[in-house]
Coordinates of C-alpha atoms in Angstrom, one line a residue:
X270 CA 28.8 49.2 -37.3
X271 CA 25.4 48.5 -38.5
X272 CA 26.5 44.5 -38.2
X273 CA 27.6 44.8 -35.0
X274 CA 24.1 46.3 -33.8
X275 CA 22.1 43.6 -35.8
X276 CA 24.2 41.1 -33.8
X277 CA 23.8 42.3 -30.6
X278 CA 20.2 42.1 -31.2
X279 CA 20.4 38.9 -32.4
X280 CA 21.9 37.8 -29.2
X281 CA 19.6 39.3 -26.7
X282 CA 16.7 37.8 -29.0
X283 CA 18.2 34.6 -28.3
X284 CA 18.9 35.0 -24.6
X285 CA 15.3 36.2 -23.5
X286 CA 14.5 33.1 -25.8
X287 CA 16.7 30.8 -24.1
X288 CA 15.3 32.2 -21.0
X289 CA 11.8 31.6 -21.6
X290 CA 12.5 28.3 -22.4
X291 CA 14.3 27.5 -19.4
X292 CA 11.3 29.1 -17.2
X293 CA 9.0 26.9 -19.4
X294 CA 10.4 23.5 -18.3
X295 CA 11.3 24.7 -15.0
X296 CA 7.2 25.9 -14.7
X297 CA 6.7 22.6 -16.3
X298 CA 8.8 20.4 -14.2
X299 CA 7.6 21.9 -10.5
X300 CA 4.1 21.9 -11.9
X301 CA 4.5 18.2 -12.8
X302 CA 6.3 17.4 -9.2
X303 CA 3.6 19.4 -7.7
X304 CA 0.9 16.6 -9.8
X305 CA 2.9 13.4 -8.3
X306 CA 3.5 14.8 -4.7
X307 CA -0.1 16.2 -3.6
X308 CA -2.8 15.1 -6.4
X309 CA -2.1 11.5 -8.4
X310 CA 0.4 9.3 -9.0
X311 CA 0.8 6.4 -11.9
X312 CA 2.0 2.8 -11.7
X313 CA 2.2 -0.1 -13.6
X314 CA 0.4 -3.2 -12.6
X315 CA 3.0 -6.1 -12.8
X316 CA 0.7 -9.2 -11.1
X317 CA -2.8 -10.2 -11.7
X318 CA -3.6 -10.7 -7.9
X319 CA -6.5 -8.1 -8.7
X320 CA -7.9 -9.9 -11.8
X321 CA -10.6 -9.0 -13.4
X322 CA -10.6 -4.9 -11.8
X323 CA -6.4 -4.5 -13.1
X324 CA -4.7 -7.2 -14.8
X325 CA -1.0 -7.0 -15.3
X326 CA 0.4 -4.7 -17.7
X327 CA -2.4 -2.1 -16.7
X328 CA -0.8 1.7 -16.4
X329 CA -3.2 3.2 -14.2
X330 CA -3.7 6.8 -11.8
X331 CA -3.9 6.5 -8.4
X332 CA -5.5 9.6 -7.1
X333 CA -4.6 11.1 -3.4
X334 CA -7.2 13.7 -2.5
X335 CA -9.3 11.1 -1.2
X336 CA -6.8 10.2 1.6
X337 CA -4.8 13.0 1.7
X338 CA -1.4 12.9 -0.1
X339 CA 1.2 11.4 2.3
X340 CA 4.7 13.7 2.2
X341 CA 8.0 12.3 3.1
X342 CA 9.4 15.2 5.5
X343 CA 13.0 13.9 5.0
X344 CA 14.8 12.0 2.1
X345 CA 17.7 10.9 3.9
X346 CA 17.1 8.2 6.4
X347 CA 19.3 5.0 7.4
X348 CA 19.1 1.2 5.7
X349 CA 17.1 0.3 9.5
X350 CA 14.9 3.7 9.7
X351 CA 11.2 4.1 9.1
X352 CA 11.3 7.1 6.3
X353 CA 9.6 9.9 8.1
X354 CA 6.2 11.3 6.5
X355 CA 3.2 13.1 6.9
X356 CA -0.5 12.9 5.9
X357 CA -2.2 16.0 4.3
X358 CA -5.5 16.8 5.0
X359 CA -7.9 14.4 3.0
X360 CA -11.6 15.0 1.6
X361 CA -12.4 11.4 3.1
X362 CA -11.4 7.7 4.7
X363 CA -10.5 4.9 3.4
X364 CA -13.9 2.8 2.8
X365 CA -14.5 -1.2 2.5
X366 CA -13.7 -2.4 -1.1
X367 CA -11.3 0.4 -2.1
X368 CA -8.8 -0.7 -4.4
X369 CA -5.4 1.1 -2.7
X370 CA -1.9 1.2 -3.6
X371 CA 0.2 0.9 -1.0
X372 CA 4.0 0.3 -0.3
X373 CA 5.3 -3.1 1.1
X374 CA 5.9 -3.8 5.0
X375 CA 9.0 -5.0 5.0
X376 CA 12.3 -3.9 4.0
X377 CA 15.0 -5.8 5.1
X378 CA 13.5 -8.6 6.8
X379 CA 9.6 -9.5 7.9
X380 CA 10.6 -9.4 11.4
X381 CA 10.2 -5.8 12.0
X382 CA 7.8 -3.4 9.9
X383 CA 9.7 -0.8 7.7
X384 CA 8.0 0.8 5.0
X385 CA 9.4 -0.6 1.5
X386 CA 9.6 2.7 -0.9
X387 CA 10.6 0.5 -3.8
X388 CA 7.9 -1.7 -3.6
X389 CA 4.4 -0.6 -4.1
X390 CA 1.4 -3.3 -4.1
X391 CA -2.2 -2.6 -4.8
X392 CA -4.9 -4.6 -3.3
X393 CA -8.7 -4.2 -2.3
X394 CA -9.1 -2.9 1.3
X395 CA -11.5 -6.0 3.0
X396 CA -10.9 -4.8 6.7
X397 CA -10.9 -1.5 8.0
X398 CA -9.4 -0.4 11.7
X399 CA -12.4 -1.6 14.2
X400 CA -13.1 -4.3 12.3
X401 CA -13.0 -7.7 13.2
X402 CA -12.2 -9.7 10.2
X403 CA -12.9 -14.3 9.2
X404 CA -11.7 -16.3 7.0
X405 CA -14.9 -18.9 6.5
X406 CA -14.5 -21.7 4.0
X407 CA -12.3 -19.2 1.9
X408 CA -15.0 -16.1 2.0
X409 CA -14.0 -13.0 3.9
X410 CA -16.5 -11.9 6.6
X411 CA -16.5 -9.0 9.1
X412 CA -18.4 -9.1 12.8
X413 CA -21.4 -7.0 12.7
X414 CA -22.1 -7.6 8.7
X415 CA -24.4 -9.8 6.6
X416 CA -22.9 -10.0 3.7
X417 CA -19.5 -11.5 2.8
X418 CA -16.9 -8.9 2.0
X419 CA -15.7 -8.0 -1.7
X420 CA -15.5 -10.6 -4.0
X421 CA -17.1 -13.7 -3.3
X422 CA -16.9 -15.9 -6.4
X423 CA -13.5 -15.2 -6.3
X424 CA -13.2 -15.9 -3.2
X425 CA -15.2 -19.5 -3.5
X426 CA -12.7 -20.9 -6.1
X427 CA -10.3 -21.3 -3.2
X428 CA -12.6 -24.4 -2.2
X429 CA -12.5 -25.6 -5.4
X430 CA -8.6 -26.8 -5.1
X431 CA -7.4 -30.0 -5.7
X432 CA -4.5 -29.8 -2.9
X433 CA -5.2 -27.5 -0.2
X434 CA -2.5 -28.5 2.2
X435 CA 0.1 -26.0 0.0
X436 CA -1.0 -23.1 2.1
X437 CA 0.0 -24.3 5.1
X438 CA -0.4 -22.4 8.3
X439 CA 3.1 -22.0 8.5
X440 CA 3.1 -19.9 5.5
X441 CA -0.1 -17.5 7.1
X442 CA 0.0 -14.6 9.5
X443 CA 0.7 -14.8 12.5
X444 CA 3.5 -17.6 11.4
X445 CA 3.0 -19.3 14.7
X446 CA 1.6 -23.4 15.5
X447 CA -0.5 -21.7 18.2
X448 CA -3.0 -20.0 15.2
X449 CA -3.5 -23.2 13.3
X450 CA -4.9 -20.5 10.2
X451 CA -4.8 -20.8 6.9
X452 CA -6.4 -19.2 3.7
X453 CA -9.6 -21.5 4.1
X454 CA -10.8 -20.6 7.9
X455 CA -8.8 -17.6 9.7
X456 CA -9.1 -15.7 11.9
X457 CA -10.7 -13.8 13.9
X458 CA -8.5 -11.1 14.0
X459 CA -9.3 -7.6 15.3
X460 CA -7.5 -4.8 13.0
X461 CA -6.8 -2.2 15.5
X462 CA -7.8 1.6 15.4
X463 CA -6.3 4.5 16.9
X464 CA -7.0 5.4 20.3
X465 CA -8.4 0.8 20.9
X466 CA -7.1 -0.6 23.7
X467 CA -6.0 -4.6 23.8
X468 CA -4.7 -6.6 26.8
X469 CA -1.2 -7.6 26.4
X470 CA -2.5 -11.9 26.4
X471 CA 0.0 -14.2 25.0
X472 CA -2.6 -14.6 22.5
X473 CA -2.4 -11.1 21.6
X474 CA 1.1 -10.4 21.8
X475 CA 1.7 -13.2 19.5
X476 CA -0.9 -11.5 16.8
X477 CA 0.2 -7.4 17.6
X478 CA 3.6 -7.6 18.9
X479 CA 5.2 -6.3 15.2
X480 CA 2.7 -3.8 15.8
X481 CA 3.3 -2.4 18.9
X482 CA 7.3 -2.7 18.3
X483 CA 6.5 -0.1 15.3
X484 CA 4.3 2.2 17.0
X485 CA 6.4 2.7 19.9
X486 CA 10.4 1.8 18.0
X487 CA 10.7 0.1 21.1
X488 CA 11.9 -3.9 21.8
X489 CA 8.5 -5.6 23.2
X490 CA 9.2 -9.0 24.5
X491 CA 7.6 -11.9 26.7
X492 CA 9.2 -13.2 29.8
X493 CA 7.1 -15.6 32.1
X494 CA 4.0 -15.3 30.1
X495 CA 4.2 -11.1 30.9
X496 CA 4.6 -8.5 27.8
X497 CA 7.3 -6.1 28.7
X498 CA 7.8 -2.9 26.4
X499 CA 11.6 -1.2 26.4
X500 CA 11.6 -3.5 30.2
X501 CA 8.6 -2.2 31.4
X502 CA 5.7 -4.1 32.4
X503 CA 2.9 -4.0 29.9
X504 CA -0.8 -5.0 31.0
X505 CA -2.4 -3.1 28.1
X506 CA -1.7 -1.2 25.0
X507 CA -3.5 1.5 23.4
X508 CA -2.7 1.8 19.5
X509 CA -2.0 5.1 18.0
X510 CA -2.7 4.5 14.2
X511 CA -5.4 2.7 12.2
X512 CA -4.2 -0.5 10.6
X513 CA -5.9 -2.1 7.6
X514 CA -6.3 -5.7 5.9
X515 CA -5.5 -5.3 2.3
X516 CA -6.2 -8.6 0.1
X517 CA -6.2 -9.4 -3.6
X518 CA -9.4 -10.4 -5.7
X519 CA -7.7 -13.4 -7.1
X520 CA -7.6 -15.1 -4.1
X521 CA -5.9 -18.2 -5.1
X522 CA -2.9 -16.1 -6.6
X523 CA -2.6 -13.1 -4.2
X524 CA 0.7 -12.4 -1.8
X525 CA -1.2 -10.1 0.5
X526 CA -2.3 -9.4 4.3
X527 CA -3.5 -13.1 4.7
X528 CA 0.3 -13.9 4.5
X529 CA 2.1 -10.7 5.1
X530 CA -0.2 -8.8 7.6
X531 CA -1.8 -5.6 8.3
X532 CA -1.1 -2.7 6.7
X533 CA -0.7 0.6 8.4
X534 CA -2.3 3.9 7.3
X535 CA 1.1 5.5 6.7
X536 CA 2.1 3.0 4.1
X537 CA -1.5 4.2 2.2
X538 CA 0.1 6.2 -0.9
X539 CA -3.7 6.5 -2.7
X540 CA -6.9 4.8 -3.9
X541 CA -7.2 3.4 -7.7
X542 CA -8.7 5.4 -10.0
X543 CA -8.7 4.9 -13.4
X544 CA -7.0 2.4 -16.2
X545 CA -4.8 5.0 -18.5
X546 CA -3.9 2.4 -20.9
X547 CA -3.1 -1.3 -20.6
X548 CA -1.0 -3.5 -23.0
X549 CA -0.1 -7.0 -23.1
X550 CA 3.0 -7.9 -21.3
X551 CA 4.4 -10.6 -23.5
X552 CA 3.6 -8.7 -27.1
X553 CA 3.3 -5.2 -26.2
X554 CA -0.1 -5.5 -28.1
X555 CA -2.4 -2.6 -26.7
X556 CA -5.3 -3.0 -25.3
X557 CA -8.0 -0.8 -26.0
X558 CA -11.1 -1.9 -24.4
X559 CA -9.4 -1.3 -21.2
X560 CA -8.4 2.0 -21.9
X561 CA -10.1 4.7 -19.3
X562 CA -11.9 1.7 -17.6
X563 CA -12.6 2.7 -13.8
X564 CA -11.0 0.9 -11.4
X565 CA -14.0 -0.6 -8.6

């Protein structure tokens, strides 16, 4: 009788322990979801397109208060679809010579903009919406500004290659023999902001139409020199989000907006913090002068 009692005792002991435990990593796990989804997130650096500021091999935070934390408002979308989100209230903007992490244009084919979940880049923010943005002798500058943007020793090694005709204009945004742009002299381009207005010039259908097809998810085509949205005559076209030029500080090594294009303000997932720890790719040697190194 008494055995039977001590058991029974034992048991409950070991279900409200059980339970607690369970509650423990549940607490644990929602907190921890709650950390990724609205306050920071952490990736691992696999290029050096940002050498010196992140080589690769860096695990660093990438903090989203700044910005706002941008929430996907459904999971399930098709192969085609632009995954649906929204934008939390921030504590401030994107600024000039942030380093931000962002997700990839292109999904299926660099045709049509769809944001790329699986692929996350980060790169140093050298144009923001309004601005109007050159390419001079391989140096970044922006109308209305002295000096050249971001890195400019970086930036100058580009002038220092032996064969220059391997970025071809081909290979550089817009993609088309009317822009005869390349990484030396580009440009200008004017990186659009919500509520800017453009007229629909071949010229500028040319640089905005991917642009205007995603805003809108409608088919924008040229007949007869005329821009025609969904059929309709276009004249003008007022964007509806800010757009952003995102490029590496390694210049000569970077795969960034000089090739791929702007970036919208949805794909922005959060600005660069801090380097968490960093080890060698190749030997898995750490690297501990790196360690808690900001990221600017």
């Amino acid at each position: 009788m008494w055995r039977t009692k001590d058991n029974s005792l034992k048991i409950t002991y070991l279900t409200r322990l059980i339970c607690r435990l369970f509650l423990y990593i549940t607490f644990s796990l929602l907190f921890a979801l709650f950390i990724r989804i609205f306050l920071c997130d952490f990736f691992r650096v696999p290029s050096n397109s940002m050498n010196p500021v992140v080589i690769p091999g860096d695990f660093i935070l990438v903090e989203k208060w700044t910005y706002g934390a941008r929430i996907l408002t459904r999971y399930k979308f098709g192969r085609y679809q632009e995954p649906p989100a929204t934008r939390m209230p921030g504590t401030g903007n994107i600024h000039r010579g942030d380093v931000v992490v962002f997700n990839f244009p292109y999904r299926e084919c660099d045709d049509t903009l769809c944001m790329n979940l699986n692929l996350c880049l980060i790169k140093r923010c050298v144009g923001l919406a309004g601005d109007s943005l050159s390419i001079v002798n391989g140096c970044y500058h922006i109308v209305g500004l002295t000096d050249t943007a971001c890195n400019v020793s970086k930036q100058k090694k580009i002038l220092s290659l032996n064969n220059r005709q391997e970025f071809s204009y081909m290979n550089i945004f817009p993609y088309d023999t009317a822009f005869h742009w390349d990484v030396i002299n580009f440009g200008p381009l004017y990186i659009p902001a919500a509520g800017s207005s453009i007229p629909l010039t071949s010229r500028n259908y040319i640089l905005f139409r991917k642009l205007i097809a995603y805003e809108t998810s409608a088919e924008v085509c040229m007949k007869d020199s005329v821009v025609y949205i969904n059929n309709s005559l276009a004249q003008s076209y007022t964007f509806r989000e800010n757009w952003y030029f995102m490029a590496g500080d390694h210049t000569i090594n970077s795969y960034d907006s000089r090739y791929f294009g702007l970036i919208p303000e949805k794909y922005v997932i959060g600005k660069a913090l801090v380097i968490l720890s960093s080890k060698e790719i190749h030997t898995g040697k750490t690297r501990w002068e790196r360690m808690l190194k900001h990221i600017e």
